[in-house]
mmCIF file of C-alpha atoms in Angstrom:
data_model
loop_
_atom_site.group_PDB
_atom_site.id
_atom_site.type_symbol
_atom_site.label_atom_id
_atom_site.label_comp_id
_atom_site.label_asym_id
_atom_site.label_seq_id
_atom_site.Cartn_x
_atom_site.Cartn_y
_atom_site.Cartn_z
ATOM 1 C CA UNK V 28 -60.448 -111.218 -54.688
ATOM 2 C CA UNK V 29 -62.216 -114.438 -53.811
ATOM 3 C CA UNK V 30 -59.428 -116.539 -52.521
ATOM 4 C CA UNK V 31 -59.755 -120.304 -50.735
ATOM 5 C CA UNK V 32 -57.576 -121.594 -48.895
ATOM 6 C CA UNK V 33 -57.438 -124.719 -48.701
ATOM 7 C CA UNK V 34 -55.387 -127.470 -46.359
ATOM 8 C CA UNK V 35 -55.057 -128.470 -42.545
ATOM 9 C CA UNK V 36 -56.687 -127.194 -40.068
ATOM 10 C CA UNK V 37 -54.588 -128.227 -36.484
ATOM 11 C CA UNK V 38 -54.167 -128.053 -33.023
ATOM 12 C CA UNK V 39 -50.067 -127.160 -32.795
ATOM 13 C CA UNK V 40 -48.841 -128.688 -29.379
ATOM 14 C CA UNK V 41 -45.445 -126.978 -28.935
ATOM 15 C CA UNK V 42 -42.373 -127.778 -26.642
ATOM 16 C CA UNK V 43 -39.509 -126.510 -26.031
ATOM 17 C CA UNK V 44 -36.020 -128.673 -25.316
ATOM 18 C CA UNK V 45 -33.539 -126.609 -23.392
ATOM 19 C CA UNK V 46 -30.242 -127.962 -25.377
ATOM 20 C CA UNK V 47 -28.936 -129.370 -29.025
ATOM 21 C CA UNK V 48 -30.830 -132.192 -31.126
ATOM 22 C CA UNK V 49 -27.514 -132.543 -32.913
ATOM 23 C CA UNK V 50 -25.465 -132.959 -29.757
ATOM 24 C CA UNK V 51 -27.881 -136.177 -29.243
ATOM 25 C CA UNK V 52 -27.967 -137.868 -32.844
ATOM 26 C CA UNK V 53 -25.067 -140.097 -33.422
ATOM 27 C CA UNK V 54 -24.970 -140.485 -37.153
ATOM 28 C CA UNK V 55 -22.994 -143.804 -36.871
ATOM 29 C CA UNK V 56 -26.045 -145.309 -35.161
ATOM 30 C CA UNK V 57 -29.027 -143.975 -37.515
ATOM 31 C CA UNK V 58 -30.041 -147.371 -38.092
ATOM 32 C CA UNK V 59 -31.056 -148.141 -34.524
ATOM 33 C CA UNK V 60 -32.268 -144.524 -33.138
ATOM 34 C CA UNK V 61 -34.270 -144.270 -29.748
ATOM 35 C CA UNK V 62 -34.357 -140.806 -28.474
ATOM 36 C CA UNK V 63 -36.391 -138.865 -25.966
ATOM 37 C CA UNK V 64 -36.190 -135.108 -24.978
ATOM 38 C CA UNK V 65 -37.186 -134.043 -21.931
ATOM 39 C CA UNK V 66 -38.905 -130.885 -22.878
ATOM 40 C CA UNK V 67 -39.197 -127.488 -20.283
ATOM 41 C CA UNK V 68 -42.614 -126.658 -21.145
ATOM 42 C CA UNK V 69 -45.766 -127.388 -23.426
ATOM 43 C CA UNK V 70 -48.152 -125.032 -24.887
ATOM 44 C CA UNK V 71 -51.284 -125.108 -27.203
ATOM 45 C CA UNK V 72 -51.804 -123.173 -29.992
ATOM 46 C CA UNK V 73 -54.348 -122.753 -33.216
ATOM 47 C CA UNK V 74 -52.816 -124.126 -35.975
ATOM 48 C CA UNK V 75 -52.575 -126.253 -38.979
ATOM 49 C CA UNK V 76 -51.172 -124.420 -42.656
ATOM 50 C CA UNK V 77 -54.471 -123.117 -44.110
ATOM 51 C CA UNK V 78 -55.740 -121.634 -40.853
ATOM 52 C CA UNK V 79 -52.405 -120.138 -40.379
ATOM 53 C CA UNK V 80 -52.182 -118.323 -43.583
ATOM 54 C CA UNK V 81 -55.473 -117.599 -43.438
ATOM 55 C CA UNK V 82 -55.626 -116.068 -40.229
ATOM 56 C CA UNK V 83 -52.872 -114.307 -41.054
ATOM 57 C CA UNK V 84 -54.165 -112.718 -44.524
ATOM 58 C CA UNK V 85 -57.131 -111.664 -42.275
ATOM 59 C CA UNK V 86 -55.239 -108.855 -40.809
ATOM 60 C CA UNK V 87 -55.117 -106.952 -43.871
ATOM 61 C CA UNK V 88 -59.161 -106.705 -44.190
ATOM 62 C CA UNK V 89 -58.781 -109.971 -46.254
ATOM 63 C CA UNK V 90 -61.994 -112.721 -45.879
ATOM 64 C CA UNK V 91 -60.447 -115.859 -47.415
ATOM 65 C CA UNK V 92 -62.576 -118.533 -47.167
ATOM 66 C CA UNK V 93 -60.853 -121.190 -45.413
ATOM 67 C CA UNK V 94 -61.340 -124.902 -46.851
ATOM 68 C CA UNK V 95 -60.819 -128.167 -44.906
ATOM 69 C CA UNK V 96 -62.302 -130.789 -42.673
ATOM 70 C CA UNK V 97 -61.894 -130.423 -39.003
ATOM 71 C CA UNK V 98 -63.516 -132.853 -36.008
ATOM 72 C CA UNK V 99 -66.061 -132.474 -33.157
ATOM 73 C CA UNK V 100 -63.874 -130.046 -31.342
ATOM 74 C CA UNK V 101 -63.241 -127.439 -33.720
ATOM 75 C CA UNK V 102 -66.194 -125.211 -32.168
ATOM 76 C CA UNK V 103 -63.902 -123.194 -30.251
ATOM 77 C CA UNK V 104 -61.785 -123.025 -32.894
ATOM 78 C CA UNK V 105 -64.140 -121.364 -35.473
ATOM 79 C CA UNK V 106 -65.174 -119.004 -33.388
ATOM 80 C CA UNK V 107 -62.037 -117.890 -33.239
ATOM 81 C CA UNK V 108 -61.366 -117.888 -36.844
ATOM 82 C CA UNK V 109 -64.621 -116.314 -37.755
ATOM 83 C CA UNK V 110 -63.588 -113.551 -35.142
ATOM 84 C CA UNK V 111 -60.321 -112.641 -36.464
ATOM 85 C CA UNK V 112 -62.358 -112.178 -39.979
ATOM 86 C CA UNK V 113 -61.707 -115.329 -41.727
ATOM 87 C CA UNK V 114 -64.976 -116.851 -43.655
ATOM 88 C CA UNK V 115 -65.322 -120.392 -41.777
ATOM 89 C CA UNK V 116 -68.617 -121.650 -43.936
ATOM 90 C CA UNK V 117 -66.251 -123.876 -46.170
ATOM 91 C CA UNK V 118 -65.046 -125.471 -43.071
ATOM 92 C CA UNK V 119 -66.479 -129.239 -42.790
ATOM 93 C CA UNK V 120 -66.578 -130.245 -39.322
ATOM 94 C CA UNK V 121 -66.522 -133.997 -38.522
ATOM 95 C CA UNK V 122 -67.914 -135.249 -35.176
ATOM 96 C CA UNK V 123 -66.551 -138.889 -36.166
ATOM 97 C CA UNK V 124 -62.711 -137.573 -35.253
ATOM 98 C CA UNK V 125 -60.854 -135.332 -33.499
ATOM 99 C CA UNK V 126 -59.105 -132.248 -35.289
ATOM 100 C CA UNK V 127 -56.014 -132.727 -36.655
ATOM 101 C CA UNK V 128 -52.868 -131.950 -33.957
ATOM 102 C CA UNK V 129 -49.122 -131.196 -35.175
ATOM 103 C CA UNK V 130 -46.798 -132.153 -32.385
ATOM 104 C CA UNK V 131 -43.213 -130.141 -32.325
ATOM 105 C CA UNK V 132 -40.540 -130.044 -30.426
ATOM 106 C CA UNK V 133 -37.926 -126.735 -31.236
ATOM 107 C CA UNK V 134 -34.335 -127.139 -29.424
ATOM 108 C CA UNK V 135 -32.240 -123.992 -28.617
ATOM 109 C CA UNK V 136 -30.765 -123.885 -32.062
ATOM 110 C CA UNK V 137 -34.476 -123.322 -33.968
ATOM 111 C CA UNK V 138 -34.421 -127.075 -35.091
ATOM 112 C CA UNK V 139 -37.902 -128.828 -35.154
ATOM 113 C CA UNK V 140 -38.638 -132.461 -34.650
ATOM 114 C CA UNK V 141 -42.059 -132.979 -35.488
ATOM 115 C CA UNK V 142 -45.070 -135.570 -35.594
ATOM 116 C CA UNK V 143 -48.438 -134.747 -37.160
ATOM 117 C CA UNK V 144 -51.839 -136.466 -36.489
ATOM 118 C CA UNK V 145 -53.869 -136.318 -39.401
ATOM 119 C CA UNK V 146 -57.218 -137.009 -37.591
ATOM 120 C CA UNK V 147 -59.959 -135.011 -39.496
ATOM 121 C CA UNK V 148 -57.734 -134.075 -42.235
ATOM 122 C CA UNK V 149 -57.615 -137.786 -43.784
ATOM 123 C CA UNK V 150 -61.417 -137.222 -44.892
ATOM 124 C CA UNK V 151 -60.292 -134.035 -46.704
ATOM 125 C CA UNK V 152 -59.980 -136.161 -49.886
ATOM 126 C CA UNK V 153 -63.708 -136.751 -49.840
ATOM 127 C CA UNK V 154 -64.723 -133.038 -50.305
ATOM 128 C CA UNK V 155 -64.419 -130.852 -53.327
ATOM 129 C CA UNK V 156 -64.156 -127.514 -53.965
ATOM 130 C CA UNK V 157 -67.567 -127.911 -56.071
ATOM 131 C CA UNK V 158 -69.517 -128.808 -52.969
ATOM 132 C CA UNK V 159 -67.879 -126.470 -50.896
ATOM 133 C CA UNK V 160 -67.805 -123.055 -53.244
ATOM 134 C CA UNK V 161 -71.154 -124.330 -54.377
ATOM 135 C CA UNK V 162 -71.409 -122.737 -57.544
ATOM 136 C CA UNK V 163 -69.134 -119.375 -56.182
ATOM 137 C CA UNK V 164 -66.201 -118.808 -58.618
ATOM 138 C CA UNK V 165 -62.751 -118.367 -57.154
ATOM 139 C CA UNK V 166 -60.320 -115.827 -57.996
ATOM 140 C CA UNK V 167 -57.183 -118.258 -56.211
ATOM 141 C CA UNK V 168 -57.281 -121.114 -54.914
ATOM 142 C CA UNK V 169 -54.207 -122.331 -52.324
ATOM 143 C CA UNK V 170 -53.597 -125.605 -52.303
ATOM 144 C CA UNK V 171 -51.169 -126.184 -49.161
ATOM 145 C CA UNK V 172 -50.362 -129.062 -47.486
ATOM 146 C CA UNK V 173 -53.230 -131.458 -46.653
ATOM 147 C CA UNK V 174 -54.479 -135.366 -46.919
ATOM 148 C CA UNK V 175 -52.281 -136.512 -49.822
ATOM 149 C CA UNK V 176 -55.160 -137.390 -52.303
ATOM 150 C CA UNK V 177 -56.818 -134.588 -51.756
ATOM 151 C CA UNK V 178 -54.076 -132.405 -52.722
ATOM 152 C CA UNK V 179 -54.060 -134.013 -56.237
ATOM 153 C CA UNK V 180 -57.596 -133.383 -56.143
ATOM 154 C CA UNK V 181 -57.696 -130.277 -55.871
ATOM 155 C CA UNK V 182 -54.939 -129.478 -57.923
ATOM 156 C CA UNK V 183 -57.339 -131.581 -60.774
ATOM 157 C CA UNK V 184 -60.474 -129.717 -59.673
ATOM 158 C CA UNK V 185 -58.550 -126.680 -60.465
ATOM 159 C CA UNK V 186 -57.139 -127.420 -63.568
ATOM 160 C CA UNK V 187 -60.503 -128.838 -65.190
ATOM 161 C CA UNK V 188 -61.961 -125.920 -64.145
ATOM 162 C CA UNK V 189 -59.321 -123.275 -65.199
ATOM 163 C CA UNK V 190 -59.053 -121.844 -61.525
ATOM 164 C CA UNK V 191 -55.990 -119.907 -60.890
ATOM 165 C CA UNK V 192 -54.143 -121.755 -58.099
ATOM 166 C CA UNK V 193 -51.176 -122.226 -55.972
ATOM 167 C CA UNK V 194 -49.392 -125.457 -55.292
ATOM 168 C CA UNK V 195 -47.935 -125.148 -51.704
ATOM 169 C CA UNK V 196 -46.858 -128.976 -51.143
ATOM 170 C CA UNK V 197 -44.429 -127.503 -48.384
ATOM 171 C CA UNK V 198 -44.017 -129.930 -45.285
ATOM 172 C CA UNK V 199 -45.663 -132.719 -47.429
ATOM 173 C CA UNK V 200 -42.974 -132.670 -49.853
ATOM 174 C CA UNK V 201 -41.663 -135.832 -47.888
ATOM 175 C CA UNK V 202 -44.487 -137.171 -48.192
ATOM 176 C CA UNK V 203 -45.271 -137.459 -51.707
ATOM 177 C CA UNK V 204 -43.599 -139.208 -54.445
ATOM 178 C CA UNK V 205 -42.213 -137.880 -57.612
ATOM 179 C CA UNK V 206 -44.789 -139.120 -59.858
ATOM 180 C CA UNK V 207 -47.357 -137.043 -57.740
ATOM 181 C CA UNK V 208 -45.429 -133.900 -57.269
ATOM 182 C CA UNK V 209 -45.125 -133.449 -61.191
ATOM 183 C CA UNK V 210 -48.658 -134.622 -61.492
ATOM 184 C CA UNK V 211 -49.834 -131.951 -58.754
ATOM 185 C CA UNK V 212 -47.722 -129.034 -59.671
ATOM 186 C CA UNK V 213 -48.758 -128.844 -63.554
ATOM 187 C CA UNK V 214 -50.878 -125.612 -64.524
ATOM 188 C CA UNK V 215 -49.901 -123.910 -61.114
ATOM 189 C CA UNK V 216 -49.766 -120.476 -61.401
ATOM 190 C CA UNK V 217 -47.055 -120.499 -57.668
ATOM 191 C CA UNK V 218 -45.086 -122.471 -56.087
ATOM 192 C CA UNK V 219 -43.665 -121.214 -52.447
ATOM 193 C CA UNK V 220 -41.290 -123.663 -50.595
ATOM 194 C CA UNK V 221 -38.171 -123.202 -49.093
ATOM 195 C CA UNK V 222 -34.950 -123.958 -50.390
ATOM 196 C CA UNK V 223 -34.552 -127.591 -48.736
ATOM 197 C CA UNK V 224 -38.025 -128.162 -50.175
ATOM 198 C CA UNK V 225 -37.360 -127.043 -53.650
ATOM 199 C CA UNK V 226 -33.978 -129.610 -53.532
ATOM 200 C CA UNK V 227 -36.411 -132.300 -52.307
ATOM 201 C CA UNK V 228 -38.764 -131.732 -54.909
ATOM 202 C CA UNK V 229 -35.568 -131.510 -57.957
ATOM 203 C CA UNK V 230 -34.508 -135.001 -56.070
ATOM 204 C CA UNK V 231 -38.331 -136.529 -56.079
ATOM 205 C CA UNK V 232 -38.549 -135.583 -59.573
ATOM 206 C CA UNK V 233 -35.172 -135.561 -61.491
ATOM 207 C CA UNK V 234 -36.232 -132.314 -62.598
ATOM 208 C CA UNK V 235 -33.500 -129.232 -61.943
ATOM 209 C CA UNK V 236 -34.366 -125.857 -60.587
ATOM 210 C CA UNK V 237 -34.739 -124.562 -64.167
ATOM 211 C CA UNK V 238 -36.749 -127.334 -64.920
ATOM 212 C CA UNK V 239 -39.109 -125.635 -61.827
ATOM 213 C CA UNK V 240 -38.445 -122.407 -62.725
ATOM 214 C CA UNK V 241 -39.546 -122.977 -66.570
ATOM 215 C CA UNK V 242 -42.690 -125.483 -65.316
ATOM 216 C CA UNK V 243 -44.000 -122.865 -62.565
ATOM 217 C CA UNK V 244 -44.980 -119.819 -64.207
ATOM 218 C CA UNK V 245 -44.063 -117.644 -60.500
ATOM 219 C CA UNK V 246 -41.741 -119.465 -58.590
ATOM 220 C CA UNK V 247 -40.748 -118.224 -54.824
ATOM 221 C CA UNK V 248 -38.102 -119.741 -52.849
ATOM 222 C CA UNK V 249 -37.669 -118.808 -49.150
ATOM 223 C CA UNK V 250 -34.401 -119.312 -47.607
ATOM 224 C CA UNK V 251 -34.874 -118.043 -43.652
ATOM 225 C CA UNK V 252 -32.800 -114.866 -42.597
ATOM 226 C CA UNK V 253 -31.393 -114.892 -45.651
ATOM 227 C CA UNK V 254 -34.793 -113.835 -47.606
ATOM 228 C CA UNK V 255 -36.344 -115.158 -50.654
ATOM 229 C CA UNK V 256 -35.828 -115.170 -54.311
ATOM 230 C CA UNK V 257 -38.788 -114.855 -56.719
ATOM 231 C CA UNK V 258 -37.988 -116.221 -60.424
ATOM 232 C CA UNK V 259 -40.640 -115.715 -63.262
ATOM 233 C CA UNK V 260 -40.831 -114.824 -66.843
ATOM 234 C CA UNK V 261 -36.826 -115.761 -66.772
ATOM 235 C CA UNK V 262 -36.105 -113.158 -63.632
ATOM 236 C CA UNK V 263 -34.975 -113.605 -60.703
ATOM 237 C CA UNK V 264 -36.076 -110.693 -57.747
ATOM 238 C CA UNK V 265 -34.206 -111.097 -54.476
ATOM 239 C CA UNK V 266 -35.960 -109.654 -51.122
ATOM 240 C CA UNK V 267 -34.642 -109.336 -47.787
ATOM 241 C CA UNK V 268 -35.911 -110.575 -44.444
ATOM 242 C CA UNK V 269 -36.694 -108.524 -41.878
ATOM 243 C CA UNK V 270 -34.965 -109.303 -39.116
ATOM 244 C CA UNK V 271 -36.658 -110.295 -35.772
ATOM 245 C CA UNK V 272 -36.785 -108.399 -32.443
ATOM 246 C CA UNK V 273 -35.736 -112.375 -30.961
ATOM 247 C CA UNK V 274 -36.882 -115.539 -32.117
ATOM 248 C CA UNK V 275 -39.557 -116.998 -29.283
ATOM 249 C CA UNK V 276 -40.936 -119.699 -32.059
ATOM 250 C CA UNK V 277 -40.537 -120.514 -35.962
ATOM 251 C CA UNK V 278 -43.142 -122.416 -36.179
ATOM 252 C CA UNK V 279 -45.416 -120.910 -38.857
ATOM 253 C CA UNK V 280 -43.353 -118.080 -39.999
ATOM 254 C CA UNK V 281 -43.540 -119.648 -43.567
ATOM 255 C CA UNK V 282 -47.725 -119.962 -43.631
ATOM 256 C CA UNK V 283 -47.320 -115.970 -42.148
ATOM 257 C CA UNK V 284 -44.706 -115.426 -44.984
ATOM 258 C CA UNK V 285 -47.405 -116.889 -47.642
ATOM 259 C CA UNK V 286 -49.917 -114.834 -46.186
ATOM 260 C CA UNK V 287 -48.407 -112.116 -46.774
ATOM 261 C CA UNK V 288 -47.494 -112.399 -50.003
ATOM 262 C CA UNK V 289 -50.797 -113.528 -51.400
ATOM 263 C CA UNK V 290 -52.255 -110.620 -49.653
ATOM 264 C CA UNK V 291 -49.420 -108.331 -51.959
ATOM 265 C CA UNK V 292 -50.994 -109.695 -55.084
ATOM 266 C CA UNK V 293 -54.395 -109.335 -53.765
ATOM 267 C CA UNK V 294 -53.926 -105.941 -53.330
ATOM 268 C CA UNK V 295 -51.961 -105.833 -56.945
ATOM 269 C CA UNK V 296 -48.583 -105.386 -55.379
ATOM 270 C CA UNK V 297 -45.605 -105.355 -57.449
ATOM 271 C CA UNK V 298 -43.992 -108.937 -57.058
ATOM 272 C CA UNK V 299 -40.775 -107.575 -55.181
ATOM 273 C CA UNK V 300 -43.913 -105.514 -52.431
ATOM 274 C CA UNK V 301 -45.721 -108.749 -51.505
ATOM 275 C CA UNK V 302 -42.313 -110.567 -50.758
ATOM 276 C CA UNK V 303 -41.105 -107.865 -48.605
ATOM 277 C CA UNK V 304 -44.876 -108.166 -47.346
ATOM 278 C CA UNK V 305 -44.315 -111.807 -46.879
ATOM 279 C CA UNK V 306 -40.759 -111.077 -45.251
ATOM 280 C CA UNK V 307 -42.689 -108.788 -42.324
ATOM 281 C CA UNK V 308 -45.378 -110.983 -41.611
ATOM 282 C CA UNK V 309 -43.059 -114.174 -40.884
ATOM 283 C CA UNK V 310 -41.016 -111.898 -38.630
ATOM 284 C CA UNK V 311 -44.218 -110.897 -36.774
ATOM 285 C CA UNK V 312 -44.562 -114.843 -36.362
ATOM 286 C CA UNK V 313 -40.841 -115.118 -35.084
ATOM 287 C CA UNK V 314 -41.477 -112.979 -32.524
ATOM 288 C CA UNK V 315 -44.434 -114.803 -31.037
ATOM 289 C CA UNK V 316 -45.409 -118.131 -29.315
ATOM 290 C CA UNK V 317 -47.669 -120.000 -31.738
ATOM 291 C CA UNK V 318 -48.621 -119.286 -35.674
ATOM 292 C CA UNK V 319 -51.485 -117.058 -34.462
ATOM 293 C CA UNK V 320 -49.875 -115.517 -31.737
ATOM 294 C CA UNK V 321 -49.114 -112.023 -33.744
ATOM 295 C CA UNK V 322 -51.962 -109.406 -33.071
ATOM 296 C CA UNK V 323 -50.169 -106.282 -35.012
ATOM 297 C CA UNK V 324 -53.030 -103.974 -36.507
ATOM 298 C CA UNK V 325 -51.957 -102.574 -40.105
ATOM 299 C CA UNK V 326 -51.420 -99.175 -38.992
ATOM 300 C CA UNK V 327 -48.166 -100.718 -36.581
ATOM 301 C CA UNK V 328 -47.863 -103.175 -39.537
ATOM 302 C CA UNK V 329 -46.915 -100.477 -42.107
ATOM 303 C CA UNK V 330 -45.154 -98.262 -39.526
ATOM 304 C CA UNK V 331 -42.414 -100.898 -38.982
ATOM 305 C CA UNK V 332 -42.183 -101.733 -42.910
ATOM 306 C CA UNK V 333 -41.277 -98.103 -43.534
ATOM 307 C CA UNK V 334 -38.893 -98.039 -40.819
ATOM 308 C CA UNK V 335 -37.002 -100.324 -42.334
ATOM 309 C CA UNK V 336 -37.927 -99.575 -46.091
ATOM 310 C CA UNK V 337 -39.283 -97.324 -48.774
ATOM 311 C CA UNK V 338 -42.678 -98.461 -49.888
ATOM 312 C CA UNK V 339 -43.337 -95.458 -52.182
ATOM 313 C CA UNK V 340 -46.287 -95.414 -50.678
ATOM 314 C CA UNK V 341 -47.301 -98.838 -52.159
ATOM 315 C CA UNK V 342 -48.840 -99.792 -48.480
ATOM 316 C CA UNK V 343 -51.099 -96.748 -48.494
ATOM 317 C CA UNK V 344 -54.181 -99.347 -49.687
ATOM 318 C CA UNK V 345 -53.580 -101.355 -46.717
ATOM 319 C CA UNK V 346 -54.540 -98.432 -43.758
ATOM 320 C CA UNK V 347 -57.935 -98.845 -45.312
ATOM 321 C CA UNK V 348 -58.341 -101.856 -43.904
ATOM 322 C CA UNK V 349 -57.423 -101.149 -40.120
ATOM 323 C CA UNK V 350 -57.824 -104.423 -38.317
ATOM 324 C CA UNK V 351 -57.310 -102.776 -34.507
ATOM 325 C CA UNK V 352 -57.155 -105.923 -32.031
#
């Protein structure tokens, strides 16, 4: 399959803050908060939501190409990319502005307080899929979270073309309005967010989860340890997690869970398959510092799934596509 990917392509600062956020908030002083954690350490990681999924799907002998606009340092960065298999060429780099860099701060409960420079990523409205495929038709197209207007371009780009696409508004769903969300989400062939997002999105909207469920023709909710549920065509599949080794980091485990599962249908997975796919890889990303941190080849990859499950041999097509380091 010829699948883009498109959305933000970041520099993930990460910190940890050795207590409780909650223990700090006073909820009968929300109107007036000033806050600061003193944090135990600081590390820097690839990141930003295409790059992670994309990254990711590159384990399984998957090239996506990976679309976005990144500044005048993303050499290192695409180098590393390119390494780890994913097709960098529909990358635009920017030497204008810096990359874009996601700031987060995870307490000892897994909570995340985050801030996001958009840097780079702001100019993202300004470039198509038309000048970046030039001509190349795509099989998928992932629209995940990105500038804004360029999110509802691409989601128009696809639909006046008739590409097959996903709408992945995900940590933007705060972001945008209802008008846009309804505007953005018509003709989608997916929708993955998780279950906070999905109530967000029914608030945004005054649409109801079967309003979703009947608008989206796949629909995939992810609800942490507890798994996911996957509605379409009026069903409704539930799929475990996996659980984790330990938790050292969430951050990314739902781009790794995406990956995944877009890598089950590229592979023409049964639905139930690429969640249970999508289940692994975000534990992978648990168990890691950073969203790219995971460096499990598919051979290890499918020898842990069937420890835990029967694939029926579903994963066979996978250990054709060794990726060793």
């Amino acid at each position: 399959m010829n699948i883009v990917v498109t959305g933000s392509i970041a520099y993930d600062y990460l910190m940890r803050f050795p207590g409780s956020f909650k223990e700090h908030i006073l909820t009968e002083a929300l109107h007036q908060v000033s806050l600061s954690f003193l944090v135990e350490d600081m590390t820097k990681h690839w990141g930003g939501v295409a790059a992670n999924i994309a990254f990711t799907m590159a384990r399984f002998g998957i090239s996506p190409k990976l679309m976005g606009t990144a500044g005048r340092d993303f050499p290192d960065y695409r180098r590393w990319l390119s390494e780890a298999g994913v097709d960098t060429s529909t990358v635009k780099q920017i030497d204008s502005v810096f990359t874009a860099s996601f700031f987060c701060n995870t307490d000892e409960e897994n909570n995340q307080i985050a801030s996001f420079y958009s840097g780079a990523m702001a100019l993202a409205n300004q470039y198509t899929l038309a000048e970046a495929l030039n001509g190349a038709q795509p099989d998928l197209v992932v629209v995940s979270p990105n500038d804004p207007q360029a999110m509802s371009n691409l989601t128009q780009e696809c639909r006046d073309n008739d590409y097959r696409f996903v709408y992945d508004p995900s940590q933007q769903v705060a972001r945008l309005d209802g008008n846009t969300l309804r505007h953005d989400m018509q003709g989608a062939y997916l929708m993955i967010v998780n279950e906070y997002e999905a109530h967000l999105i029914c608030d945004k909207t005054g649409m109801t989860m079967d309003d979703l469920r009947q608008t989206i023709d796949l629909l995939v909710i992810t609800h942490g340890g507890e798994g996911s549920e996957i509605y379409t065509n009026g069903d409704r599949i539930h799929v475990p997690a996996f659980a984790p080794t330990e938790i050292k980091d969430p951050t990314g485990a739902g781009d790794a869970f995406r990956a995944g599962f877009f890598t089950g249908l590229a592979y023409d997975r049964p639905l139930e398959m690429a969640g249970a796919m999508g289940a692994l890889c975000a534990t992978y990303t648990l168990e890691h510092i950073g969203p790219q941190g995971h460096r499990y080849n598919i051979n290890e990859y499918v020898e842990r799934f069937r420890q835990h499950q029967d694939d029926q041999g579903q994963l066979d097509v996978l250990l054709k596509h060794t990726v060793t380091s």
